[in-house]
Amino acid sequence: MQKEIFKHITIDPRVRFGKPTIAGTRVPVYVIVGKIAGGMTIDEIMREFDLTRVQVQAALLYAAELVAEQELALA
């Protein structure tokens, strides 16, 4: 029941409770973004999670697209 929602990003209700993950892995997008925010480099993330640069960049691009779609109501 895996579904690609973005290039290299999939969701599957049986994997990580349906959270977006790197395709073919169990690594959630939010973990990648959090590691970058915490100061890890792309190379460090690649080594720690056995990912490619393309996969890490896909996670960041997906997160950027989500934020770009958000509309915040300012009161």
One Martini backbone bead per residue (centre of mass of N, CA, C, O) as a GRO file, in nm:
protein
   75
    1MET     BB    1   0.052   0.066   0.012
    2GLN     BB    2   0.243   0.233  -0.142
    3LYS     BB    3   0.300   0.596  -0.189
    4GLU     BB    4   0.382   0.838  -0.407
    5ILE     BB    5   0.414   1.203  -0.324
    6PHE     BB    6   0.718   1.224  -0.408
    7LYS     BB    7   1.019   1.239  -0.501
    8HIS     BB    8   1.139   0.982  -0.288
    9ILE     BB    9   0.842   0.988  -0.152
   10THR     BB   10   0.658   0.803   0.098
   11ILE     BB   11   0.356   0.622   0.184
   12ASP     BB   12   0.269   0.398   0.470
   13PRO     BB   13   0.070   0.267   0.712
   14ARG     BB   14   0.308   0.040   0.790
   15VAL     BB   15   0.503   0.302   0.797
   16ARG     BB   16   0.538   0.523   1.031
   17PHE     BB   17   0.224   0.584   1.037
   18GLY     BB   18   0.233   0.733   0.737
   19LYS     BB   19   0.477   0.879   0.714
   20PRO     BB   20   0.702   1.041   0.548
   21THR     BB   21   0.940   0.872   0.339
   22ILE     BB   22   1.201   0.729   0.220
   23ALA     BB   23   1.232   0.550  -0.036
   24GLY     BB   24   1.301   0.223   0.079
   25THR     BB   25   1.252   0.319   0.375
   26ARG     BB   26   1.229   0.430   0.741
   27VAL     BB   27   1.289   0.735   0.681
   28PRO     BB   28   1.190   1.024   0.790
   29VAL     BB   29   1.165   1.343   0.699
   30TYR     BB   30   1.174   1.480   0.983
   31VAL     BB   31   1.455   1.374   1.054
   32ILE     BB   32   1.618   1.515   0.840
   33VAL     BB   33   1.535   1.805   0.908
   34GLY     BB   34   1.624   1.793   1.206
   35LYS     BB   35   1.925   1.737   1.152
   36ILE     BB   36   1.981   1.994   1.000
   37ALA     BB   37   1.883   2.188   1.227
   38GLY     BB   38   2.108   2.053   1.429
   39GLY     BB   39   2.385   2.051   1.217
   40MET     BB   40   2.391   1.854   1.011
   41THR     BB   41   2.513   1.711   0.742
   42ILE     BB   42   2.460   1.553   0.458
   43ASP     BB   43   2.693   1.351   0.490
   44GLU     BB   44   2.613   1.251   0.773
   45ILE     BB   45   2.333   1.149   0.695
   46MET     BB   46   2.419   0.950   0.481
   47ARG     BB   47   2.579   0.770   0.678
   48GLU     BB   48   2.369   0.714   0.907
   49PHE     BB   49   2.122   0.621   0.677
   50ASP     BB   50   2.204   0.526   0.395
   51LEU     BB   51   2.211   0.773   0.186
   52THR     BB   52   2.154   0.990  -0.058
   53ARG     BB   53   2.166   1.301  -0.174
   54VAL     BB   54   1.895   1.290  -0.321
   55GLN     BB   55   1.726   1.201  -0.074
   56VAL     BB   56   1.786   1.441   0.109
   57GLN     BB   57   1.692   1.660  -0.090
   58ALA     BB   58   1.401   1.557  -0.113
   59ALA     BB   59   1.321   1.613   0.178
   60LEU     BB   60   1.370   1.920   0.165
   61LEU     BB   61   1.183   1.982  -0.072
   62TYR     BB   62   0.925   1.875   0.053
   63ALA     BB   63   0.924   2.064   0.296
   64ALA     BB   64   0.918   2.326   0.131
   65GLU     BB   65   0.647   2.271  -0.009
   66LEU     BB   66   0.474   2.262   0.244
   67VAL     BB   67   0.535   2.551   0.341
   68ALA     BB   68   0.442   2.699   0.078
   69GLU     BB   69   0.131   2.597   0.119
   70GLN     BB   70   0.097   2.765   0.359
   71GLU     BB   71  -0.170   2.929   0.544
   72LEU     BB   72  -0.174   3.208   0.748
   73ALA     BB   73  -0.355   3.343   1.007
   74LEU     BB   74  -0.374   3.683   1.077
   75ALA     BB   75  -0.494   3.858   1.374
   0.00000   0.00000   0.00000
